[in-house]
Short mmCIF file of C-alpha atoms in Angstrom, two decimals:
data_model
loop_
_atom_site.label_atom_id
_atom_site.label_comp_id
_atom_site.label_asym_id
_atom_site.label_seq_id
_atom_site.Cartn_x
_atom_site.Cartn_y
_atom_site.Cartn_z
CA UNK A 1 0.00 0.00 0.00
CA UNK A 2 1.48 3.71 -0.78
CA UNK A 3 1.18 5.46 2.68
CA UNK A 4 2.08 8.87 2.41
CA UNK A 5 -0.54 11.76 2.85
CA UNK A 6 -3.09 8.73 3.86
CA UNK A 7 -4.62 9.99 7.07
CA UNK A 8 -5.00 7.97 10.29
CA UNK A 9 -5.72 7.97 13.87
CA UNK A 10 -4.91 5.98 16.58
CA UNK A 11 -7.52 4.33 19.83
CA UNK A 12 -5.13 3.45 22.55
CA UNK A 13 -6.54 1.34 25.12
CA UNK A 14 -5.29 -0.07 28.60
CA UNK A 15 -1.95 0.91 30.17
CA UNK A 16 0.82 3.27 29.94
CA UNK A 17 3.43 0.94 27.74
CA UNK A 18 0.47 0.96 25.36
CA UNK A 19 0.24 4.00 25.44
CA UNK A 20 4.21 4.40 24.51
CA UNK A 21 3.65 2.35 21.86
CA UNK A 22 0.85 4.05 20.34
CA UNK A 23 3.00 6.70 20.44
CA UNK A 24 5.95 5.00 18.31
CA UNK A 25 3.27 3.94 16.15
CA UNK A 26 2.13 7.67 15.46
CA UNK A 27 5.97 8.72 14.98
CA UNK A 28 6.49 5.46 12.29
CA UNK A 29 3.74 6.53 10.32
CA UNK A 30 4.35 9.92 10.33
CA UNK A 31 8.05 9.41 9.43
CA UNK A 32 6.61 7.93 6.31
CA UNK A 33 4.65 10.95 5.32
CA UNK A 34 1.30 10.01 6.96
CA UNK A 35 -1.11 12.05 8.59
CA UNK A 36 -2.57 12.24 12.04
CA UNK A 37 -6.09 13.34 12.04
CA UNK A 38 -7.06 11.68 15.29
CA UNK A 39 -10.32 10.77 14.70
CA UNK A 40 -11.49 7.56 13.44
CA UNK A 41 -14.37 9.19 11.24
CA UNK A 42 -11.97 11.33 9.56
CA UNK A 43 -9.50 8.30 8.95
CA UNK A 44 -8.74 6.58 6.10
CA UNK A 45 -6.43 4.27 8.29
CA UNK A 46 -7.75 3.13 11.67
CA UNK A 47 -5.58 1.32 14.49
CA UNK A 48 -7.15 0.23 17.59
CA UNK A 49 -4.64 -0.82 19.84
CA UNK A 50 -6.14 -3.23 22.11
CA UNK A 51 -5.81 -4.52 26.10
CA UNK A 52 -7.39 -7.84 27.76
CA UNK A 53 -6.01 -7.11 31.52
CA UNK A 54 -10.07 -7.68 32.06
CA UNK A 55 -12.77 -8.57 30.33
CA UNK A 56 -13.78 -4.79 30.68
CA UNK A 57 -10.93 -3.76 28.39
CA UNK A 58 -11.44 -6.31 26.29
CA UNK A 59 -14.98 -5.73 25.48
CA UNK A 60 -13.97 -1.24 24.85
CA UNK A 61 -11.29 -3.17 22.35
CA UNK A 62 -13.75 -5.06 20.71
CA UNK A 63 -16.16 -1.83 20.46
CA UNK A 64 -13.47 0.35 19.06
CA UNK A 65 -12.93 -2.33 16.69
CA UNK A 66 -16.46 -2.37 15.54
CA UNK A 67 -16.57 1.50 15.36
CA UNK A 68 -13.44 1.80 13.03
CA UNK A 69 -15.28 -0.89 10.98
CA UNK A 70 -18.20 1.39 10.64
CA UNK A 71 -16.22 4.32 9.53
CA UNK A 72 -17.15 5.49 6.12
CA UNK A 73 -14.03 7.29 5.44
CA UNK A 74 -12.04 4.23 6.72
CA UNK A 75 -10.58 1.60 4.17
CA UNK A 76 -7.90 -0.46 6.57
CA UNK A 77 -8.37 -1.28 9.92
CA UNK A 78 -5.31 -2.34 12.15
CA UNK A 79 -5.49 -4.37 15.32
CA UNK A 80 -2.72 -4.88 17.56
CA UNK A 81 -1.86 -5.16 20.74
CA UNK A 82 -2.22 -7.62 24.10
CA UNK A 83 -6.28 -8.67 23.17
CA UNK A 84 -5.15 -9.64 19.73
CA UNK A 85 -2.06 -11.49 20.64
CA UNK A 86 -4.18 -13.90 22.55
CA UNK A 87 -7.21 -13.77 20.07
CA UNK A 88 -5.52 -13.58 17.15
CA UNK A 89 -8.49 -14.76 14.80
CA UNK A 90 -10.50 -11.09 14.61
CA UNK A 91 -11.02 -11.06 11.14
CA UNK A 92 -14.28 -10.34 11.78
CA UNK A 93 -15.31 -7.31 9.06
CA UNK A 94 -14.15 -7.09 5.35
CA UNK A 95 -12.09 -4.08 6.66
CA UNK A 96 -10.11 -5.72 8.88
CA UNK A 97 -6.28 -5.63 6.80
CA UNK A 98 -4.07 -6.57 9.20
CA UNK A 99 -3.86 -8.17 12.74
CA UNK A 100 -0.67 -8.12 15.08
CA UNK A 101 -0.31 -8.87 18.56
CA UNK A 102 2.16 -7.27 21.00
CA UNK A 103 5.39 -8.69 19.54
CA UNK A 104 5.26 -6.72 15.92
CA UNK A 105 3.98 -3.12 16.92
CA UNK A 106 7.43 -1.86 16.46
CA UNK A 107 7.05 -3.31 12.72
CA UNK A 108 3.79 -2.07 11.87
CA UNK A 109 4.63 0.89 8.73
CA UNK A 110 6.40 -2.49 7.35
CA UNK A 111 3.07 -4.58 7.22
CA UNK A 112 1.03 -1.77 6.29
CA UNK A 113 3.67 -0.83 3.10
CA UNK A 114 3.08 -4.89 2.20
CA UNK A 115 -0.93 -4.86 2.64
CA UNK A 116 -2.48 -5.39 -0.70
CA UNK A 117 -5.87 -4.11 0.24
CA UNK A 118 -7.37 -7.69 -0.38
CA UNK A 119 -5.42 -10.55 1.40
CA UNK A 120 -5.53 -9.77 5.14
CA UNK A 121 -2.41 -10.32 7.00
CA UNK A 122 -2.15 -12.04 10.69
CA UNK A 123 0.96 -11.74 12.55
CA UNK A 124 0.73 -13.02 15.86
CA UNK A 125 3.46 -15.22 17.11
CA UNK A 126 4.20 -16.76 20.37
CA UNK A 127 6.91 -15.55 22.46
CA UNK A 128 9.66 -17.34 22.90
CA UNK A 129 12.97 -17.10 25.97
CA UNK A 130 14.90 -15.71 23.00
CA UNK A 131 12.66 -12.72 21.97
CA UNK A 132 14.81 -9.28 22.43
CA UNK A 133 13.33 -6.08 23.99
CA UNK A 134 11.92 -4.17 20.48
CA UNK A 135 13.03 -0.99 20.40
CA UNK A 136 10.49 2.24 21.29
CA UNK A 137 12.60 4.31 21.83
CA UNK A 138 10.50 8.02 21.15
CA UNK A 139 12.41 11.25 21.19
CA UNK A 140 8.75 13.09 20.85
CA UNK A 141 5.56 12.92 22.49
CA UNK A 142 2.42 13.85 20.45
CA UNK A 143 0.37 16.03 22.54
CA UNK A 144 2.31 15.25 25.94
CA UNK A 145 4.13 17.45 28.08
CA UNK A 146 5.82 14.54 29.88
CA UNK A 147 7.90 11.78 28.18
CA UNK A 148 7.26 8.06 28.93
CA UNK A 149 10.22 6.04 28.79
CA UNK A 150 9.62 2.32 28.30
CA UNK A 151 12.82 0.56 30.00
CA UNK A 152 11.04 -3.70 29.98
CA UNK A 153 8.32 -5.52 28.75
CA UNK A 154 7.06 -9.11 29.78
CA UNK A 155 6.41 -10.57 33.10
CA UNK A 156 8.62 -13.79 34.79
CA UNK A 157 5.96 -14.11 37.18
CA UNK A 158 2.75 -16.22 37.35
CA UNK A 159 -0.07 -14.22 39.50
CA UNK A 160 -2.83 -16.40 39.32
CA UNK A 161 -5.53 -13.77 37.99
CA UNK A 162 -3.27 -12.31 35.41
CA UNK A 163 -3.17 -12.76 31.45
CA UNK A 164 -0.37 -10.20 30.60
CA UNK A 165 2.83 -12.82 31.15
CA UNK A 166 0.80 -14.57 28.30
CA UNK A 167 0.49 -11.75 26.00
CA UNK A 168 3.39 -9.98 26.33
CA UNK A 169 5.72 -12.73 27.20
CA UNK A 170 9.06 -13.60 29.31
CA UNK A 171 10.88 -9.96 31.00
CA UNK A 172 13.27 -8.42 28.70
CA UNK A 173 14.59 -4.99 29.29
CA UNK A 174 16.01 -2.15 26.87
CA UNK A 175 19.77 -1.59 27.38
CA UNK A 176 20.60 0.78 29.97
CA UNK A 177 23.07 3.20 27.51
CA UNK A 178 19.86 3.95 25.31
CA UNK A 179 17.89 4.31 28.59
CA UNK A 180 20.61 7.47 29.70
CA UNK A 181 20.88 8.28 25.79
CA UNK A 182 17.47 8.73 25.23
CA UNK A 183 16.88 10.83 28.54
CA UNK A 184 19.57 12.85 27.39
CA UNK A 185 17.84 13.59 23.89
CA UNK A 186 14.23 13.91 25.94
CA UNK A 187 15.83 16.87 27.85
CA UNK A 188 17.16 18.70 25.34
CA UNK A 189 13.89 18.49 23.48
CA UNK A 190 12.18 20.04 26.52
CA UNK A 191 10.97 17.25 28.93
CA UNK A 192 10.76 17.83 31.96
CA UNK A 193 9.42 14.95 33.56
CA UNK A 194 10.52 11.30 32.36
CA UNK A 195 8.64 8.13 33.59
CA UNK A 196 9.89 5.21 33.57
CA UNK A 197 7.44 2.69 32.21
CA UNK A 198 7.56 -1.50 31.53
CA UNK A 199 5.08 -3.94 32.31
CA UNK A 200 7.12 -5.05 35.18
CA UNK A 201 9.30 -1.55 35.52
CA UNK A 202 10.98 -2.72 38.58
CA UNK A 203 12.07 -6.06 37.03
CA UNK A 204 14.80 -4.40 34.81
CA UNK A 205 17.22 -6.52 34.27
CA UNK A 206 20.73 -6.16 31.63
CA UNK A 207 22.88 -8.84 33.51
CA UNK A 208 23.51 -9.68 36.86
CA UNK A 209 25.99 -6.53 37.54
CA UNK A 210 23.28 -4.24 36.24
CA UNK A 211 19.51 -3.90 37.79
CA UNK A 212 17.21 -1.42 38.19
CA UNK A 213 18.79 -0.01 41.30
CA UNK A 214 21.50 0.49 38.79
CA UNK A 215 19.82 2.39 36.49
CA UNK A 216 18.66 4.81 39.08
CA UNK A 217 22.02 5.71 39.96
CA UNK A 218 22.88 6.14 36.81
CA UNK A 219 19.95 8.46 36.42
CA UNK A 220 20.62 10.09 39.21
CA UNK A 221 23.97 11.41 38.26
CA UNK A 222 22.39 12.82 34.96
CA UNK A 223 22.88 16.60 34.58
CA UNK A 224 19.67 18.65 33.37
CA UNK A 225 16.02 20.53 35.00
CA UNK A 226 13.84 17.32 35.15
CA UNK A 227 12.32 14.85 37.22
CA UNK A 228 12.09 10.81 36.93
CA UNK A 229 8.82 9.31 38.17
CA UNK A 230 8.52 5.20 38.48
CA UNK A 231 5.09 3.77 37.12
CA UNK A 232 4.58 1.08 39.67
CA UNK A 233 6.68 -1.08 41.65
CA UNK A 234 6.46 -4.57 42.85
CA UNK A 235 6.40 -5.03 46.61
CA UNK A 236 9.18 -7.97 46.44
CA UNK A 237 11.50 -5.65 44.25
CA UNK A 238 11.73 -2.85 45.93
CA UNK A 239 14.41 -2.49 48.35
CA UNK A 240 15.74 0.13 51.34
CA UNK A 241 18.65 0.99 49.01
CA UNK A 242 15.80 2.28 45.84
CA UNK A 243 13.96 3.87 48.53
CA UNK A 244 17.13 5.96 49.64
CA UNK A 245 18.14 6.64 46.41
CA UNK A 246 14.74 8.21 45.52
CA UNK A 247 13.85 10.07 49.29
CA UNK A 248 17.15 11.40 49.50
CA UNK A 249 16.89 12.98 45.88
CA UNK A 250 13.89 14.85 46.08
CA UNK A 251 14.85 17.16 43.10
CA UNK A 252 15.18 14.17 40.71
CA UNK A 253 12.71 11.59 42.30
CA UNK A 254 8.51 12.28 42.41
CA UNK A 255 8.21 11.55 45.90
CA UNK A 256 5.63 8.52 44.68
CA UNK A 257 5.63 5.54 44.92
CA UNK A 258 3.00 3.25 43.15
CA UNK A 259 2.98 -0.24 45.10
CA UNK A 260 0.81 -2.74 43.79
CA UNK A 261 -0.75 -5.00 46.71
CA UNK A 262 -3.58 -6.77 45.10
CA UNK A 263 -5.29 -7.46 48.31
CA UNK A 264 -4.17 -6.73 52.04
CA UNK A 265 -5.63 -10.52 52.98
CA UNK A 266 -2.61 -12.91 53.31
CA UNK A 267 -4.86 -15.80 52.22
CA UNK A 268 -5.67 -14.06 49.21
CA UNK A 269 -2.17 -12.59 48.40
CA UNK A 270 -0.83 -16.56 48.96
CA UNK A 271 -4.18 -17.50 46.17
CA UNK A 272 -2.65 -15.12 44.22
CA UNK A 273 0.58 -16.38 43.88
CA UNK A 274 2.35 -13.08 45.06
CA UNK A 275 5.64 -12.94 47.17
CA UNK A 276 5.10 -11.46 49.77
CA UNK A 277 3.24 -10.92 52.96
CA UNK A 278 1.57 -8.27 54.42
CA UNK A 279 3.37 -8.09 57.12
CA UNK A 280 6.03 -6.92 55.01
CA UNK A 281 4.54 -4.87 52.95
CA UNK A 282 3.27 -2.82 56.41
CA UNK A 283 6.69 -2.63 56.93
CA UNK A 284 7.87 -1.37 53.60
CA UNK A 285 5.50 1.91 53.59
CA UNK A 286 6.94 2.26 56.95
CA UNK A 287 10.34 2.45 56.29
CA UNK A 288 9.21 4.57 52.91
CA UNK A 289 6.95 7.12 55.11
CA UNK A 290 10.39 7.04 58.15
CA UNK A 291 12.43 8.69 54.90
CA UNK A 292 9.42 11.18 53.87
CA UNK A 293 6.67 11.47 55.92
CA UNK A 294 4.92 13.42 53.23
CA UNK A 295 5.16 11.11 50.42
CA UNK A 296 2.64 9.35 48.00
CA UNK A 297 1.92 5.42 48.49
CA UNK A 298 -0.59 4.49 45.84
CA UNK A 299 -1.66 0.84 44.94
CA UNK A 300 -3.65 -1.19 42.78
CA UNK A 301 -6.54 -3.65 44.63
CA UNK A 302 -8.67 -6.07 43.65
CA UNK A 303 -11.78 -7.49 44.79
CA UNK A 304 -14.16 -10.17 44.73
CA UNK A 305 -11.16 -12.47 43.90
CA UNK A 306 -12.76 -16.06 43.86
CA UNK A 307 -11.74 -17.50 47.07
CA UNK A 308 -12.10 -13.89 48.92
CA UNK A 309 -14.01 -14.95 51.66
CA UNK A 310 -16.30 -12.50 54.17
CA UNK A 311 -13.51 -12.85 56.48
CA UNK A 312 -11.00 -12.12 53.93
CA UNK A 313 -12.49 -8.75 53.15
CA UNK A 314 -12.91 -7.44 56.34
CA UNK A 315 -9.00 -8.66 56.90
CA UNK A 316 -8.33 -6.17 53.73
CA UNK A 317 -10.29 -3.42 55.24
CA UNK A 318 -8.49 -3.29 58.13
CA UNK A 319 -5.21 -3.70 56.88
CA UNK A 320 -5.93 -1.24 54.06
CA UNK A 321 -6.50 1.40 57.19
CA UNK A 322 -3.06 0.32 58.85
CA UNK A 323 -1.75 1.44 55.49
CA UNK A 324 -3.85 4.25 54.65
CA UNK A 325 -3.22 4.99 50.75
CA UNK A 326 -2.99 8.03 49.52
CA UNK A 327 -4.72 6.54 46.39
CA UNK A 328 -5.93 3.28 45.49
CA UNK A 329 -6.86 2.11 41.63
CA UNK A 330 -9.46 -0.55 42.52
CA UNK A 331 -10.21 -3.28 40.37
CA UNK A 332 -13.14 -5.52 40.30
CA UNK A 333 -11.89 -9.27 39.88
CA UNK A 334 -12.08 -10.40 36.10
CA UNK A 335 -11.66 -13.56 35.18
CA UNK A 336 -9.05 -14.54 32.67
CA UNK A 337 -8.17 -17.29 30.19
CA UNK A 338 -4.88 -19.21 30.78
CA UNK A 339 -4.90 -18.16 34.30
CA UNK A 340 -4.36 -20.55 37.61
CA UNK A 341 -7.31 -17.96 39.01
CA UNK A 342 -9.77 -19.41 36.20
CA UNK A 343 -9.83 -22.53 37.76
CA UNK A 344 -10.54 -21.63 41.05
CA UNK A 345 -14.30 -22.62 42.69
CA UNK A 346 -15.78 -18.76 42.84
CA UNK A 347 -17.24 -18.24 46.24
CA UNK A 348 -18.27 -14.51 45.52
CA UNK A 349 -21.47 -13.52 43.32
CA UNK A 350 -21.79 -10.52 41.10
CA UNK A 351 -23.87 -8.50 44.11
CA UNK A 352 -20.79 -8.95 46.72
CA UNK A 353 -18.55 -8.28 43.88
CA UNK A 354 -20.20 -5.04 43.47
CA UNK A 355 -20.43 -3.84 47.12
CA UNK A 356 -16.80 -4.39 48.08
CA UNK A 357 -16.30 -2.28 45.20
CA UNK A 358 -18.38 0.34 46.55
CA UNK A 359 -16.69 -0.02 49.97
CA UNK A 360 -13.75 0.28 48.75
CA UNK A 361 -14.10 2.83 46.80
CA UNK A 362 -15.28 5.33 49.55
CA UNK A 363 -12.93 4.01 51.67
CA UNK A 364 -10.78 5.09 49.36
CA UNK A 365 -11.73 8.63 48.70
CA UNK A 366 -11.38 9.03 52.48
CA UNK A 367 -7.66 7.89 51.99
CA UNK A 368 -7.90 10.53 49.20
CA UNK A 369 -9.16 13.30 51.14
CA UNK A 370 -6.92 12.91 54.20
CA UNK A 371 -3.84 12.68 52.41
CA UNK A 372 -4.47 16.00 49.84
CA UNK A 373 -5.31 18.04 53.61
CA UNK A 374 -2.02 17.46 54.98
CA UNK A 375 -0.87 19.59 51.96
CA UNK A 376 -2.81 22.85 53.29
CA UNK A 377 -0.17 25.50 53.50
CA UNK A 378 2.35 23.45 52.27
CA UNK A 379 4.35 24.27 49.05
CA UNK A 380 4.82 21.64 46.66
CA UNK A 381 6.60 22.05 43.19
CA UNK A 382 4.39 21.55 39.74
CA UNK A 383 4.66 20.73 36.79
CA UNK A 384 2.28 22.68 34.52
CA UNK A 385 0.42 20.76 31.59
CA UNK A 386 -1.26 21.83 28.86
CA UNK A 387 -4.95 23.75 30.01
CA UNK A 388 -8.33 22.96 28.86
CA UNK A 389 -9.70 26.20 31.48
CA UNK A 390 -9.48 29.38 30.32
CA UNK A 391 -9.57 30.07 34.33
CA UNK A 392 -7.36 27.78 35.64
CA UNK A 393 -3.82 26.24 34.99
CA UNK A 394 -2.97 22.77 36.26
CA UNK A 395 -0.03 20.36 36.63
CA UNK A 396 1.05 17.32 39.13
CA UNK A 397 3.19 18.44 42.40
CA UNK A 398 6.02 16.33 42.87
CA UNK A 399 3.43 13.91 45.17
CA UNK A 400 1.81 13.12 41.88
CA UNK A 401 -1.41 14.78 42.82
CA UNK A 402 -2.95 17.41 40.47
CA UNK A 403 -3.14 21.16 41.43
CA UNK A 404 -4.82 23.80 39.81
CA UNK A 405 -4.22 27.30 39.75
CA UNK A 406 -6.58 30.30 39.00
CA UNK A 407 -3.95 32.69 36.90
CA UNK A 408 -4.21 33.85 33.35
CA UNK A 409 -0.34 33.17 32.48
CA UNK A 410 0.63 30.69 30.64
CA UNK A 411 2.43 27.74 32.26
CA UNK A 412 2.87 25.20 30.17
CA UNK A 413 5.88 22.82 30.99
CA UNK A 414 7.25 24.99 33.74
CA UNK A 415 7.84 24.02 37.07
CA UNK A 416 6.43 26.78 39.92
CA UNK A 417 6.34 26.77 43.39
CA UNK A 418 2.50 26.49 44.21
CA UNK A 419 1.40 26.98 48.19
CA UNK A 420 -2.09 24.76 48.75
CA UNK A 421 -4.97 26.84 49.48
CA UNK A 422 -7.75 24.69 49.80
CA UNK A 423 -8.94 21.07 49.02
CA UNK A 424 -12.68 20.35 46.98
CA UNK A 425 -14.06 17.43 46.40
CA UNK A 426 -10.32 15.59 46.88
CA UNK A 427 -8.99 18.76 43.93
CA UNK A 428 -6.06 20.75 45.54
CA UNK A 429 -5.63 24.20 44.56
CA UNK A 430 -3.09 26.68 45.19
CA UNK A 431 -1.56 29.93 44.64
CA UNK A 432 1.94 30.58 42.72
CA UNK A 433 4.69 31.63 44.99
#
């Protein structure tokens, strides 16, 4: 197919390494002379790229497939992504060209440039122990004021409920001289905040001599106006020695740190198949909140997990309190194909499901609410984004929670000093110092 000046658009779906990959995507195509019209009715091109972490995402993928489909304007649809690598057979609509999974994204200008417009194409492998980090390395964000860096993809470990070491295969990680390269070129093109992204971030692994805590210092030591944020961090890989590093560098490190915990039920975290216990992870956002009393613990939790007893949950609850999140991303258990989790006898209907959810989730904007008020009067450091208020100008403090200004300057990727005023409805806002 002859690419250049065809139009496309792009509907990104599920996490942030999609997201950087949607974003290599854009830059491949529009290396070759494409255009970005971001809008699927205004497309001739449409890529949906998909998720299947639950069966939620999977059925947005499948309805942003069936939208593109139903473009007039639209003469190729592309699906790619994890949904597709483990349903590979979605040729479902006349306009479906070409289906990939997760391990050819970084390919995808190649497949297009073969695509006859008749014979569809399928490329969905299995992963193998050999398969090599693919390259996404992005020098430019479209429409993004901070940069995602993905540094691993691919998951070593087994949780029972989870479908992603399936789709995305065994951990490999990027080398850790384009990591420091590539943050170098980010800066100079203006960045001034870099996260570090992977489906497993913390799991970065060159060789034996070189981890993630090794990255960091390497990071660390990097000259430049800009701050490194971590995605998410597994409980079992974080150690005292990355918490140091990132308290005691408060001018390079967002005090945040997102922990995943799953469930605060050691029954349930054993069901899981996750390494470690409570206990310890109590301990861990102790020793965290002993080096910055201030800082941001947020988590991912599920519930209604199939052997989460009555019992269980109330365990949770309390523990959850002993914790007290400043943020939780709560999850209603989904069952998955492949998974140890699917097999499990399900002792938890739909109507608990739903009210531990609910529980939760107030319980949660409590955690919310008491964590933004220790912030009145305080100063915290922001990072303005791009505003959608005529009225207001926001960015994230270095805590990772958003703050919003009343001023009628523009901000845009600058860092100010803002002093918190007052908190509404669990918004912060502030005034510039």
């Amino acid at each position: 197919m002859l690419v250049k000046n065809k139009t496309f658009s792009i509907v990104t779906l599920g996490c942030r390494t999609n997201g950087v990959e949607s974003n290599a995507i854009n830059n491949q195509l529009t290396d070759s002379g494409m255009i970005n019209v971001n809008d699927i009715n205004k497309s001739e091109i449409c890529i949906v790229n998909t998720c299947c972490v639950t069966k939620r995402a999977e059925a947005k993928s499948r309805y942003s497939i069936m939208k593109a489909t139903r473009s007039k304007l639209c003469k190729v649809v592309i699906i790619v992504g994890c949904y597709s690598q483990i349903n590979k057979n979605l040729i479902l609509d006349r306009k479906v060209g070409i289906v990939l999974g997760t391990k050819y994204k970084s390919s995808l200008i190649n497949y297009l440039k073969k695509y006859d417009g008749v014979h569809p194409i399928i490329a969905v492998n299995n992963f193998s122990n050999k398969d090599k980090f693919e390259n996404y390395v992005i020098e430019n964000y479209h429409n993004n004021t901070r940069a995602f860096l993905k540094i691993q993809d691919g998951c070593n470990f087994m949780c029972s409920y989870c479908v992603i070491p399936f789709a995305r295969g065994r951990q490999r990680s990027l080398s850790h001289k384009k990591i420091i390269e590539t943050i170098k070129k980010l800066v100079s093109n203006g960045y001034k905040e870099i996260v570090l992204t992977g489906v497993n971030t913390a799991g970065y692994f060159e060789n034996k001599n070189y981890q993630f805590y090794d990255l960091l210092c390497d990071i660390n030591l990097l000259s430049g106006s800009f701050r490194v944020r971590i995605s998410s961090l597994e409980p079992f890989q974080i150690n005292h020695k990355i918490i140091d590093l990132i308290t005691t560098n408060k001018e390079r490190w967002c005090q945040h740190f997102h922990i995943c915990i799953q469930s605060a039920c050691n029954q349930i975290i054993s069901d899981m198949k996750r390494k470690y216990t409570i206990t310890a992870f109590i301990e861990l956002c102790r020793y965290i909140r002993s080096k910055n009393k201030m800082v941001s613990i947020t988590t991912d939790l599920i519930v209604g997990f199939p052997t989460e007893s009555n019992d269980c949950f109330k365990e949770s609850l309390i523990n959850l309190k002993l914790i007290n999140f400043s943020d939780m991303h709560i999850f209603p258990f989904s069952l998955r194909p492949f998974t140890a989790a699917a097999k499990l006898k399900n002792i938890v209907s739909d109507q608990q499901k739903t009210q531990r959810f609910t529980q939760m989730s107030s319980l949660n904007k409590m955690f919310k609410n008491q964590y933004l008020n220790t912030f009145r009067s305080q100063t915290v450091k922001v990072l303005f984004e791009k505003s959608t208020d005529i009225n207001y100008q926001s960015g994230h403090s270095e805590y990772f929670f958003n703050v919003k200004v009343k001023t009628n300057k523009h901000l845009t990727n600058e860092f100010h000093r803002v002093k918190i005023t007052r908190i509404i409805d669990n918004q912060a806002f502030g005034v510039l110092i």
